[in-house]
Short mmCIF file of C-alpha atoms in Angstrom, two decimals:
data_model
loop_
_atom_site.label_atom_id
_atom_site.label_comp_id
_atom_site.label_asym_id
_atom_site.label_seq_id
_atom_site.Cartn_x
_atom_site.Cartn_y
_atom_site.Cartn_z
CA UNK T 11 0.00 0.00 0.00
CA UNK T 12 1.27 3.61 -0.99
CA UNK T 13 1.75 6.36 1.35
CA UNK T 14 -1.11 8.05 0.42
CA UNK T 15 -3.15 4.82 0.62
CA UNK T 16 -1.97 3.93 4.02
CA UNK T 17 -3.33 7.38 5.63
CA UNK T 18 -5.88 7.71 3.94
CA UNK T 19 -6.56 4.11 5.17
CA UNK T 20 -5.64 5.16 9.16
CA UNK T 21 -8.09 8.26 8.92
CA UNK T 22 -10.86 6.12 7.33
CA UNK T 23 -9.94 3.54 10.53
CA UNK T 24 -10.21 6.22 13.12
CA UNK T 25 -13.25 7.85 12.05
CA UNK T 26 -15.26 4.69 12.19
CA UNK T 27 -13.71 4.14 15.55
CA UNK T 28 -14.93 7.66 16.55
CA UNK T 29 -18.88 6.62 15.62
CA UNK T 30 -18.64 3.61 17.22
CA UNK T 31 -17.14 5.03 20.24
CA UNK T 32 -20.60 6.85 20.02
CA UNK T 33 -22.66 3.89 20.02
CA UNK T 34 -25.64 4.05 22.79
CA UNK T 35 -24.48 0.75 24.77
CA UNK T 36 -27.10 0.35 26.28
CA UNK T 37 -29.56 -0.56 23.42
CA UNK T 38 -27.32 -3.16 21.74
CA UNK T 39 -28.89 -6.64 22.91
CA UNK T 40 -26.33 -9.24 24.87
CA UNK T 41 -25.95 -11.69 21.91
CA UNK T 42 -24.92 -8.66 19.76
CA UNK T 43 -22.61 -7.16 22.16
CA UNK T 44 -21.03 -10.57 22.54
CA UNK T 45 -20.56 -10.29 18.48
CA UNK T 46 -19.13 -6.75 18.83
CA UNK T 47 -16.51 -7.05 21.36
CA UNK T 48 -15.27 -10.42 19.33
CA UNK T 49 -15.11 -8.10 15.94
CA UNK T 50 -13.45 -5.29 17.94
CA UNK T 51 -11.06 -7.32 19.28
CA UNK T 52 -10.35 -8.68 16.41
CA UNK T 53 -9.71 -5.59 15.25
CA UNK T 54 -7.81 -4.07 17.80
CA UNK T 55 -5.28 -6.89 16.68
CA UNK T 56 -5.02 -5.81 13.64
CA UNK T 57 -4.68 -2.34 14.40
CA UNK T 58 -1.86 -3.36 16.57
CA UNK T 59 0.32 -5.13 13.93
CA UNK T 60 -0.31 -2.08 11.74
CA UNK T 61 1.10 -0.03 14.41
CA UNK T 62 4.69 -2.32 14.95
CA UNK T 63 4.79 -1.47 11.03
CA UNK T 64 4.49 2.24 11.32
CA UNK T 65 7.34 1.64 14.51
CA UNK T 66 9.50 -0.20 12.18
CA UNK T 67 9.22 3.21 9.70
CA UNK T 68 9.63 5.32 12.68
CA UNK T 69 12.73 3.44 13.70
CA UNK T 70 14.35 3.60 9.96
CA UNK T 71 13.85 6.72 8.65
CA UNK T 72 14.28 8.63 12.24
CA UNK T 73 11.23 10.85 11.67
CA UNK T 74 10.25 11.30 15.01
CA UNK T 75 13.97 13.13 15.55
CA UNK T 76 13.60 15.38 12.85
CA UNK T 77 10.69 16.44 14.59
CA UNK T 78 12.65 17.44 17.51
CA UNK T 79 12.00 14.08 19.70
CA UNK T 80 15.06 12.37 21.49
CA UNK T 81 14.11 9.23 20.52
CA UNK T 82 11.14 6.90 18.70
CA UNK T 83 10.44 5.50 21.89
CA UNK T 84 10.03 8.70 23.70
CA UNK T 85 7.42 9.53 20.74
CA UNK T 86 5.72 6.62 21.15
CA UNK T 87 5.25 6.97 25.07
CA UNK T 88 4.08 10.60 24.37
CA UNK T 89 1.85 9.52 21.44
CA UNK T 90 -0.10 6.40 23.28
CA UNK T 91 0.18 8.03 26.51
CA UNK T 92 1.31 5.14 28.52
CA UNK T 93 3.39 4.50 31.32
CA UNK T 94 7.15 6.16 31.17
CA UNK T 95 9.32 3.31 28.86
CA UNK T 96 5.96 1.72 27.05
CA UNK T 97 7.42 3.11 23.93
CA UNK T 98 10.50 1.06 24.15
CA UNK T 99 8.10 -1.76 24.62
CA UNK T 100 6.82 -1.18 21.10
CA UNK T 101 9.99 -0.70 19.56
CA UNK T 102 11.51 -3.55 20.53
CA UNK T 103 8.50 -5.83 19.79
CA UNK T 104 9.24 -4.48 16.26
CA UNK T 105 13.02 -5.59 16.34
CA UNK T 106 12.56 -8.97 18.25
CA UNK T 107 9.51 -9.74 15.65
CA UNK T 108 11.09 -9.08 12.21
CA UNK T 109 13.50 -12.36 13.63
CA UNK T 110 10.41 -14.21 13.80
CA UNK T 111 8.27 -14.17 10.89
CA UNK T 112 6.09 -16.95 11.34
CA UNK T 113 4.92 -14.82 14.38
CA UNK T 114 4.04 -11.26 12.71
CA UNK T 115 2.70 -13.18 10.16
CA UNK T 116 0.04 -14.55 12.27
CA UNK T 117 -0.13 -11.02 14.26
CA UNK T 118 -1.25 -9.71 10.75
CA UNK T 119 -3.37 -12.19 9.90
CA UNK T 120 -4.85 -11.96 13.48
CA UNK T 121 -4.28 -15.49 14.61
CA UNK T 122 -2.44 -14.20 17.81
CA UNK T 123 -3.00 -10.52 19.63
CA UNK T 124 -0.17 -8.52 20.20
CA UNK T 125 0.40 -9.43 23.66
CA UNK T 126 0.70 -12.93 22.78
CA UNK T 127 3.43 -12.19 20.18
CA UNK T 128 5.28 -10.15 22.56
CA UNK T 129 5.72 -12.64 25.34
CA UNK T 130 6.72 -15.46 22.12
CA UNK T 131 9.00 -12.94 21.10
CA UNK T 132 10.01 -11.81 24.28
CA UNK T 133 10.40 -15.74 25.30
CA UNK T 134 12.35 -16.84 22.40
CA UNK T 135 15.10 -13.91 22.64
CA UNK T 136 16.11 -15.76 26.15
CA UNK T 137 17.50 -19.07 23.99
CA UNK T 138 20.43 -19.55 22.68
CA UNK T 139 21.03 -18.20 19.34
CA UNK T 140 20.44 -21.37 16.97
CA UNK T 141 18.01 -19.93 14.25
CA UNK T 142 16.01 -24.13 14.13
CA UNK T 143 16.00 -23.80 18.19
CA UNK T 144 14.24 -20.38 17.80
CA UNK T 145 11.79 -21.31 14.96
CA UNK T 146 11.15 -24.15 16.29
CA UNK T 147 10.05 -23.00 20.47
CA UNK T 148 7.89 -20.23 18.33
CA UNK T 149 6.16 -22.41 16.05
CA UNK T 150 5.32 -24.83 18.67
CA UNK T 151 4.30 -21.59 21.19
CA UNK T 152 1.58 -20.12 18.00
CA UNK T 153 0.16 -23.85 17.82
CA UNK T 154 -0.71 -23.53 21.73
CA UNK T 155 -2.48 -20.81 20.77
CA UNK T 156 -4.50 -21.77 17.71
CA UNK T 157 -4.79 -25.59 19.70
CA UNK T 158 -5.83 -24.63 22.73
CA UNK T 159 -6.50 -20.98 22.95
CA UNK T 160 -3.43 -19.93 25.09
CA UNK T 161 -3.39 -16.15 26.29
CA UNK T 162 -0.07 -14.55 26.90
CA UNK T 163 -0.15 -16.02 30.95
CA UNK T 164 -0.93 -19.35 29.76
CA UNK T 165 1.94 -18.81 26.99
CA UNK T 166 4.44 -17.42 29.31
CA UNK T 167 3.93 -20.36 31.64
CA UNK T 168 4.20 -22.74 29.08
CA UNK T 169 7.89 -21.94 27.83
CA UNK T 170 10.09 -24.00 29.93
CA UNK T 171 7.56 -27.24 28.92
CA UNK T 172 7.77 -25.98 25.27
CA UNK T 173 11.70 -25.72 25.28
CA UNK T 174 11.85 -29.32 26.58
CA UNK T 175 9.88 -30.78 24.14
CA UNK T 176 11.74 -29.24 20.94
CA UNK T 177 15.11 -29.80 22.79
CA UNK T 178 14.40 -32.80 25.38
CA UNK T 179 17.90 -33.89 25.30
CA UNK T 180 19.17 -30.08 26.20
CA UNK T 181 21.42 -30.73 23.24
CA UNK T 182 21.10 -26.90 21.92
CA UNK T 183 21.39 -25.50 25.02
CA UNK T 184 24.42 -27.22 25.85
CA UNK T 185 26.42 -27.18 22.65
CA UNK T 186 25.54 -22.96 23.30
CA UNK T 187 27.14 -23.30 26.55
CA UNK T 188 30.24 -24.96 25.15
CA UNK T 189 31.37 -22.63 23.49
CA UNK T 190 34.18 -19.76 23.61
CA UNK T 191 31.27 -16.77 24.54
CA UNK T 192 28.47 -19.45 25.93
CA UNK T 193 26.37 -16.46 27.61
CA UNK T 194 26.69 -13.85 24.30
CA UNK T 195 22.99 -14.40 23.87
CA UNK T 196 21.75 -13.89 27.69
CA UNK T 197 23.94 -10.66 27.44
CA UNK T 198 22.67 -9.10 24.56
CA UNK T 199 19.27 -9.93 26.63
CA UNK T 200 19.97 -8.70 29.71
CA UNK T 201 17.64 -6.19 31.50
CA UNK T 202 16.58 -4.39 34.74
CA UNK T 203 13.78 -2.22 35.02
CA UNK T 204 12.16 -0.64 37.79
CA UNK T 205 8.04 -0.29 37.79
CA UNK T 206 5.90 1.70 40.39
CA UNK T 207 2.81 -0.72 41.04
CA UNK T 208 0.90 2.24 42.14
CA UNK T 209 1.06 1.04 45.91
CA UNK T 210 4.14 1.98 47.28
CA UNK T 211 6.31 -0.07 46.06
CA UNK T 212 8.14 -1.01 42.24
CA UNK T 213 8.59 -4.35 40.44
CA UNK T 214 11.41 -5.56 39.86
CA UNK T 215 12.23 -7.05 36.61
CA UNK T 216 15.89 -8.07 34.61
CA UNK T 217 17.61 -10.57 33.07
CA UNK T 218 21.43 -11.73 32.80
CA UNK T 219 24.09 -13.88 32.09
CA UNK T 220 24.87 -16.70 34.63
CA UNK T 221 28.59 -14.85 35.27
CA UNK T 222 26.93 -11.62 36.49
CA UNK T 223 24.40 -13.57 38.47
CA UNK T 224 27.27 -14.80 40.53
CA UNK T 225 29.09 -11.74 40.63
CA UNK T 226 26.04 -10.13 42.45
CA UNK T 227 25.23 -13.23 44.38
CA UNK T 228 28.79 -12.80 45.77
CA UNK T 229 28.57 -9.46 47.41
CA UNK T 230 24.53 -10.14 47.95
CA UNK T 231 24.76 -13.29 50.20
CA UNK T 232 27.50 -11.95 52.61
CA UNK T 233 25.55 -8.70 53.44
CA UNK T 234 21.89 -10.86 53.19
CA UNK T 235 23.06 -13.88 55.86
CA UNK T 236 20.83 -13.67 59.50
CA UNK T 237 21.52 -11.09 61.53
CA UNK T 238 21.29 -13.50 65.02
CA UNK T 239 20.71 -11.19 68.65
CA UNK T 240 20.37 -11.99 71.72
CA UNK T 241 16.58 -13.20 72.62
CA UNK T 242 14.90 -10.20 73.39
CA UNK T 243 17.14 -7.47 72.26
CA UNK T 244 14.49 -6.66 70.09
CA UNK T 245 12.32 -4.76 72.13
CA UNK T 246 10.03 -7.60 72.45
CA UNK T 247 9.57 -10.51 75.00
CA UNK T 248 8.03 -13.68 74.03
CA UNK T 249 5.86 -15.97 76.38
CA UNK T 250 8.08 -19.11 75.22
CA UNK T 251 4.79 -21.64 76.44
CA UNK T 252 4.19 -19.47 79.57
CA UNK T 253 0.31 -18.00 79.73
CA UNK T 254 0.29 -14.69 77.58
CA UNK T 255 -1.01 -13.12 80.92
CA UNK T 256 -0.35 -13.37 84.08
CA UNK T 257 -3.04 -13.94 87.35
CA UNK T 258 -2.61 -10.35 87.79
CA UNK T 259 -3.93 -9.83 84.05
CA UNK T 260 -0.65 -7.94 83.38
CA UNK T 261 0.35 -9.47 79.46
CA UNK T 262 3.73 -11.52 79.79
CA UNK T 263 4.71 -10.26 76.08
CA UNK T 264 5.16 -7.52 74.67
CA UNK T 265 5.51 -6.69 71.10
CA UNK T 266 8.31 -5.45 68.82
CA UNK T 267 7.64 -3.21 65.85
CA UNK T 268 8.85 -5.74 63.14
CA UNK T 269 6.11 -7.69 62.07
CA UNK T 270 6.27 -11.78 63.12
CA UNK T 271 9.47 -11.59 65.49
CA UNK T 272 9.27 -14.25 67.68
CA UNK T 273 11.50 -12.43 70.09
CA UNK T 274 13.73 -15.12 70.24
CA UNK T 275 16.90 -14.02 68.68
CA UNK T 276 16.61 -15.29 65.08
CA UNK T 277 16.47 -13.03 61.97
CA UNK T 278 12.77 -12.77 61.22
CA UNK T 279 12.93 -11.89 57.41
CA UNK T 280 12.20 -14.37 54.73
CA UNK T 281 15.82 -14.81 52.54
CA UNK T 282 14.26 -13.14 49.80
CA UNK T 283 13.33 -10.52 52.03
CA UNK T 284 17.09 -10.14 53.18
CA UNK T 285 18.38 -10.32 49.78
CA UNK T 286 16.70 -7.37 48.62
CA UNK T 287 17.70 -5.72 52.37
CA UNK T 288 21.67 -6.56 51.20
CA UNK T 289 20.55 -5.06 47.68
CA UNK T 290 19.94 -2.08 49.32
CA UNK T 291 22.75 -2.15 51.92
CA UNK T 292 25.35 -2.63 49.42
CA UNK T 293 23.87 0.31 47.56
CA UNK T 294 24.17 2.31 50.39
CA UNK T 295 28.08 1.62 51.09
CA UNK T 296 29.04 1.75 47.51
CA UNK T 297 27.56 5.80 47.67
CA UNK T 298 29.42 6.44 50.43
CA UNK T 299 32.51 5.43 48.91
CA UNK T 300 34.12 7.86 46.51
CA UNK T 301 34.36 5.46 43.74
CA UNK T 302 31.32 6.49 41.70
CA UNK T 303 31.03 8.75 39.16
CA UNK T 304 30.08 12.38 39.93
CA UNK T 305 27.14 13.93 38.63
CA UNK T 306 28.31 17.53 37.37
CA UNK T 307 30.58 17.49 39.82
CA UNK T 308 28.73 16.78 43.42
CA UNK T 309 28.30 12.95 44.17
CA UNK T 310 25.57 10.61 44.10
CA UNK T 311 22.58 11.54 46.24
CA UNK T 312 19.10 11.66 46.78
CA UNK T 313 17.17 14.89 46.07
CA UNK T 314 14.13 14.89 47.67
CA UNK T 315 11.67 18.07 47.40
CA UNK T 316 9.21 18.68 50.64
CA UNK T 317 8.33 21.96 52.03
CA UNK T 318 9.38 22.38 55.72
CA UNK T 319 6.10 21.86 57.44
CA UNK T 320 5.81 18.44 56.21
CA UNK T 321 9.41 17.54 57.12
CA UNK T 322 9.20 18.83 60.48
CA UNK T 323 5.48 16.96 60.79
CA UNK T 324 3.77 20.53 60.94
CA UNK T 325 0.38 20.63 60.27
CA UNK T 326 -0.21 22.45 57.00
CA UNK T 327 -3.42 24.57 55.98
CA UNK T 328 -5.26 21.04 54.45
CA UNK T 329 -4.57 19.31 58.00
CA UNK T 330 -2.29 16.99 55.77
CA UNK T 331 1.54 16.61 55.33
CA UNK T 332 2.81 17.00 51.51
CA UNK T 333 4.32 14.50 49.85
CA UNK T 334 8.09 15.05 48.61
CA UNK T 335 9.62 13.75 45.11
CA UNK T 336 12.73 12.52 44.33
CA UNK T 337 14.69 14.27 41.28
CA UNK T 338 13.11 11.25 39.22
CA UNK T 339 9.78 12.13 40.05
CA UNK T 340 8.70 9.64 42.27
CA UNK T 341 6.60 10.59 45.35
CA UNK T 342 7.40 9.83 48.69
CA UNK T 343 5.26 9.64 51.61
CA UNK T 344 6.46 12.55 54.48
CA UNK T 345 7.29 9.51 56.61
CA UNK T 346 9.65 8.30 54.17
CA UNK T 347 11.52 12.01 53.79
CA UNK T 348 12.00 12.03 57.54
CA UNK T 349 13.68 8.36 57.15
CA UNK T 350 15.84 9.29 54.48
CA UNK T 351 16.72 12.72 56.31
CA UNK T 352 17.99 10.83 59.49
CA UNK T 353 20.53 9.58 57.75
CA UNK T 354 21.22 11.63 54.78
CA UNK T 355 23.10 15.38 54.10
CA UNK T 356 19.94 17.81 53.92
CA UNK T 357 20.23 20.47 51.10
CA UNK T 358 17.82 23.28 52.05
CA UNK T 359 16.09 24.27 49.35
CA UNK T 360 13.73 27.75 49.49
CA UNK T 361 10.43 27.59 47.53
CA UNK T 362 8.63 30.64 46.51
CA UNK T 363 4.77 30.42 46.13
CA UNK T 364 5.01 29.75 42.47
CA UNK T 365 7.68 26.80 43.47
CA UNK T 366 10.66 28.48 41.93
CA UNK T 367 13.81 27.86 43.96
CA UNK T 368 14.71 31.46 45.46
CA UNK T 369 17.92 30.38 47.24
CA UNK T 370 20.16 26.67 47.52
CA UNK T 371 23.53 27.57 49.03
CA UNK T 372 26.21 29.40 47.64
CA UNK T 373 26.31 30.71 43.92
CA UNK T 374 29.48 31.41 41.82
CA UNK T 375 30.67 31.74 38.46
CA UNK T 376 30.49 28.09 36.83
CA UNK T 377 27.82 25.87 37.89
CA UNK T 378 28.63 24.37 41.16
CA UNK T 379 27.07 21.52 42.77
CA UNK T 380 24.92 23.92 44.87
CA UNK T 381 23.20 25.64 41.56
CA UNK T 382 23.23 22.25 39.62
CA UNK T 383 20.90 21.41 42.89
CA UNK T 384 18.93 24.35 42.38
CA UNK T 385 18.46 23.00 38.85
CA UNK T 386 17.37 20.07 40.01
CA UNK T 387 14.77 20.73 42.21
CA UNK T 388 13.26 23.36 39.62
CA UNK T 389 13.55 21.38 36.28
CA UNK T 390 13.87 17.67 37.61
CA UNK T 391 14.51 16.66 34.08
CA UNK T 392 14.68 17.73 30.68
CA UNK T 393 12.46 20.71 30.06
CA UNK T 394 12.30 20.16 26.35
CA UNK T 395 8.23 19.66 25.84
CA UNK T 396 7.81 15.94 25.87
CA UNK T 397 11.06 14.89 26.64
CA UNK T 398 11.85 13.58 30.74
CA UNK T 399 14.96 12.23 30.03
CA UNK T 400 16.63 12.24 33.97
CA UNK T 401 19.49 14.40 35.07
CA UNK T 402 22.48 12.41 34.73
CA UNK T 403 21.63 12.57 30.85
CA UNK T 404 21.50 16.37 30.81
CA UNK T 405 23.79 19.51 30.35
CA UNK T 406 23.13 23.15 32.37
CA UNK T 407 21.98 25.18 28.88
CA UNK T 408 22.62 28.50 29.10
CA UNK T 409 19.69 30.63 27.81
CA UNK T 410 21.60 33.84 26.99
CA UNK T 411 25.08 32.01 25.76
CA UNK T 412 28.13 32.69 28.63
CA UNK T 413 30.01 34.11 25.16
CA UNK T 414 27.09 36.45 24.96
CA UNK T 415 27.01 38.08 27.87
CA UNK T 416 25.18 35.70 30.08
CA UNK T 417 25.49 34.81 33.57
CA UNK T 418 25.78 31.48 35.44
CA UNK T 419 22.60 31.82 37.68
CA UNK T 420 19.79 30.17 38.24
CA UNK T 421 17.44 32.55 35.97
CA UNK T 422 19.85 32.05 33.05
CA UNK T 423 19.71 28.47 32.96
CA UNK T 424 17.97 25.04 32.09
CA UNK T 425 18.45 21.29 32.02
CA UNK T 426 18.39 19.93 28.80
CA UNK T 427 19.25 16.20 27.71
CA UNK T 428 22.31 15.87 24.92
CA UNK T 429 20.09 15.77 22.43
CA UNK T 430 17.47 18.73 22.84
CA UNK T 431 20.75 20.80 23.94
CA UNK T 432 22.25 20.60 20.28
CA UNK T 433 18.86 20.78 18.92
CA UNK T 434 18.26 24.26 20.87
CA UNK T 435 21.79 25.57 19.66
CA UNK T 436 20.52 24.61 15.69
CA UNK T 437 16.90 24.76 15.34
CA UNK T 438 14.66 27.80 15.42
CA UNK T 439 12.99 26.83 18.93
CA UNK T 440 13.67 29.36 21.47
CA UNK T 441 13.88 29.30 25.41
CA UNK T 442 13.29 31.88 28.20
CA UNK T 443 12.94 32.08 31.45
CA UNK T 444 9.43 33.44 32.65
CA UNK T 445 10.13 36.18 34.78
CA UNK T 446 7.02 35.93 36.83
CA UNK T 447 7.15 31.80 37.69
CA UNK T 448 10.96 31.51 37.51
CA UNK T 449 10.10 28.87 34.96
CA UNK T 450 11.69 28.00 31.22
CA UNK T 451 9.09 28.52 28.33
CA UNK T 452 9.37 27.82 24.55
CA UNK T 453 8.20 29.09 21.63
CA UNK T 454 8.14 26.47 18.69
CA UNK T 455 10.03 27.44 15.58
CA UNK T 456 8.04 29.13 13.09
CA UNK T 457 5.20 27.08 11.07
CA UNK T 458 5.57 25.74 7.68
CA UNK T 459 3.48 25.99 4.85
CA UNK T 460 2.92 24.76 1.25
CA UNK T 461 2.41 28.49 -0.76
CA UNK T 462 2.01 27.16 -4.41
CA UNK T 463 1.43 24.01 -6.69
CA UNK T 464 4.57 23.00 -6.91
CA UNK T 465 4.92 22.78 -3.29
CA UNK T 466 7.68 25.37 -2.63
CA UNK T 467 7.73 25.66 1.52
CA UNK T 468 7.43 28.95 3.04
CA UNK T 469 7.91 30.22 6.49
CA UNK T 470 5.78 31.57 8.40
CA UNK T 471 7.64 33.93 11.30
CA UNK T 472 5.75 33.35 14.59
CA UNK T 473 4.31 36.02 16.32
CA UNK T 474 5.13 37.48 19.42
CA UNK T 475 4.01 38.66 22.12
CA UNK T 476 0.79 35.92 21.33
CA UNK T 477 -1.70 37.71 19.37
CA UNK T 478 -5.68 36.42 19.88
CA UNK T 479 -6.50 32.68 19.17
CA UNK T 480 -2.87 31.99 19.12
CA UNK T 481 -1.92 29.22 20.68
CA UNK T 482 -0.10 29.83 23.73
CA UNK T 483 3.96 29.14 24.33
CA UNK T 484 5.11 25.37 24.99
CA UNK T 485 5.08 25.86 28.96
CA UNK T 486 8.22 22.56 30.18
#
């Protein structure tokens, strides 16, 4: 299909989604709704593996960048609106799929749904890399599907079982782990993510070669073995068999604040519970250390944003402590800034109404770890619109160039990743700093438009200060 075809295709696509988006729900008859969730799942399916096409594109011809986006994957993230990193999902169900034809072939014809490819896909890029192995697990993973009706659960689930059966001998999996570079395919797989659940906490997910499995394992265990006291030391007494009262009705125990301790000494955490406790342990050490890298010269910390009331458990005008968030925008409860602060360097921070940082430390010339601070607390991450890419990726942008007369202060300057930095230094967008929020603002370069028949582009300046029905400045 041509160009043309294909969006004229898309809008005809999106359009009858829009009417039946309208459809009054309530009059359509249970058999028929049955029908119409089958066809519009169906549907949806399709839809998908059109979209891993159009990511494919994306991906080749780097459109999305000319357009001023970091990457496809941001793009993607911005243009679905899902969580932060879903983009990266797509595009590499795009790259892990064009090895497996068999499977987008029967994600176009809509044999399998997207999420059923992905975990195949997903599945198959953890085997060694023998091309009949591969084929083989996939093949046998799409009949469980067309057999027996496998969603992607079932399908994940059934991969170990699957593997066996094509290789019951292990004969592919151990001629791979003969060789020179046995683990070459579980490193070019390897993985760790981090994913709020909403509830407090984050999932954990990765993947890795056997060698850096031990490597961890080897400073894990030491720092995760039982931490054995003396029976009591607690804070807690058990009854050890004796009433749990005495005739006085005075109770013989008394509890400790860690959930389950029997009072008796032992470590009461689970050993996955003190593996992730050595995890974090080791974490802390290594940042005490000074063998990490610096970031823009001041070393690894925690940047947590909380007005004062909160941190000093103040009540505030709502009757409610503020949360704070961390410099990668994650929200902690008040309870968990005062735990960090006990043990942690406090950077004061002063927050005008409008939020913008009126004073953090000392100022000078260059930027010093005290203003790159101050940038963080104001920016958090790259202020280009769209883009969030964290500070360690970004550079302190000077609005009004140093060789131009401009200062190193706070009001002068911006965090901007690598890329949007040489994009701002090339491309018509401009920045400033608003002089009544204390925040940056940008004004888009100016529009395009096609003037004649033979297409000649012309530009059309943008306007400024924003005239009426304008739209208004990008606000980051």
């Amino acid at each position: 299909m041509s160009s043309p075809d294909a969006l004229a295709e898309a809008t005809t696509v999106a359009e009858v989604a829009a009417r039946l988006a309208g459809t009054r729900w309530d009059e359509v008859p249970g058999p028929t709704a049955v029908e119409v969730a089958t066809a519009i799942a169906g549907a949806r399916g399709l839809l998908d593996a059109a979209l891993l096409g159009v990511v494919e594109q994306l991906e080749a011809t780097g459109a999305a960048q000319d357009l001023g986006w970091a990457s496809t994957k941001d793009f993607l993230t911005h243009l679905t609106g899902g969580h932060q990193g879903s983009g990266g999902g797509l595009v590499r169900a795009a790259e892990q799929l064009r090895e497996l034809p068999a499977v987008r072939e029967a994600l176009e014809a809509g044999r399998v749904t997207l999420p059923q490819a992905r975990v195949i896909a997903s599945k198959v890029q953890t085997l060694p890399r023998h091309p009949e192995l591969r084929s083989a697990v996939a093949d046998r993973m799409l009949a469980l599907v067309d057999e027996h009706g496998h969603n992607a659960t079932a399908l994940q689930t059934a991969f170990t079982d699957v593997v066996r059966e094509v290789d019951p001998d292990g004969l592919a999996v151990a001629a791979d782990l003969l060789r020179d570079k046995a683990e070459r395919g579980a490193h070019h797989a390897r993985h760790l993510s981090f994913a709020k659940d909403g509830l407090g906490g984050v999932r954990v997910r990765g993947y890795g070669t056997i060698e850096d499995a031990e490597r961890i394992k080897s400073v894990l265990l030491p720092l995760a073995a039982p931490q054995v006291t003396e029976p009591g030391s607690c804070g807690g007494v058990s009854g050890h068999g004796r009433p749990m009262f005495d005739d006085d009705g005075r109770a013989t125990t008394v509890p400790c604040p860690t959930a389950g301790c029997p009072h008796d000494g032992r470590d009461p955490r689970q050993p996955d519970a003190r593996l992730w406790d050595a995890l974090v342990d080791a974490c802390d050490q290594l940042r005490a250390t000074d063998t990490l890298p610096r970031d823009h010269g001041s070393l690894p910390r925690v940047v947590v944003t909380i007005d004062h009331a909160s941190l000093s458990q103040a009540v505030i005008d709502d009757g409610r402590a503020a949360e704070g968030r961390t410099d990668t925008d994650t929200r902690l409860s008040p309870q968990s800034v005062r735990r960090l602060a006990c043990d942690a360097e406090i950077l004061p921070a002063v927050l005008g109404s409008e939020s913008q940082v009126l004073d953090v430390g000392r100022t000078q010339r260059l930027v010093t770890p005290g203003l790159w601070s101050a940038l963080l607390v104001r920016d958090r991450h790259c202020v280009f619109p769209g883009c969030t890419r964290l500070p360690l990726s970004c550079d302190a942008h000077h609005v009004v160039h140093w060789a131009d007369g401009g200062a190193t202060r706070l009001d002068n300057l911006a965090l901007l990743c690598r890329h949007h930095h040489t994009l701002t230094h090339r491309t018509p967008w401009t920045l400033h700093i608003d002089g009544d929020t204390g925040r940056p603002v940008w004004t888009p370069p100016p529009r395009l438009t096609l003037t004649n028949a033979e297409g000649r582009i012309t530009y059309i300046p943008a306007r400024s200060p924003h005239p009426p029905g304008a739209p208004p400045p990008l606000v980051a």
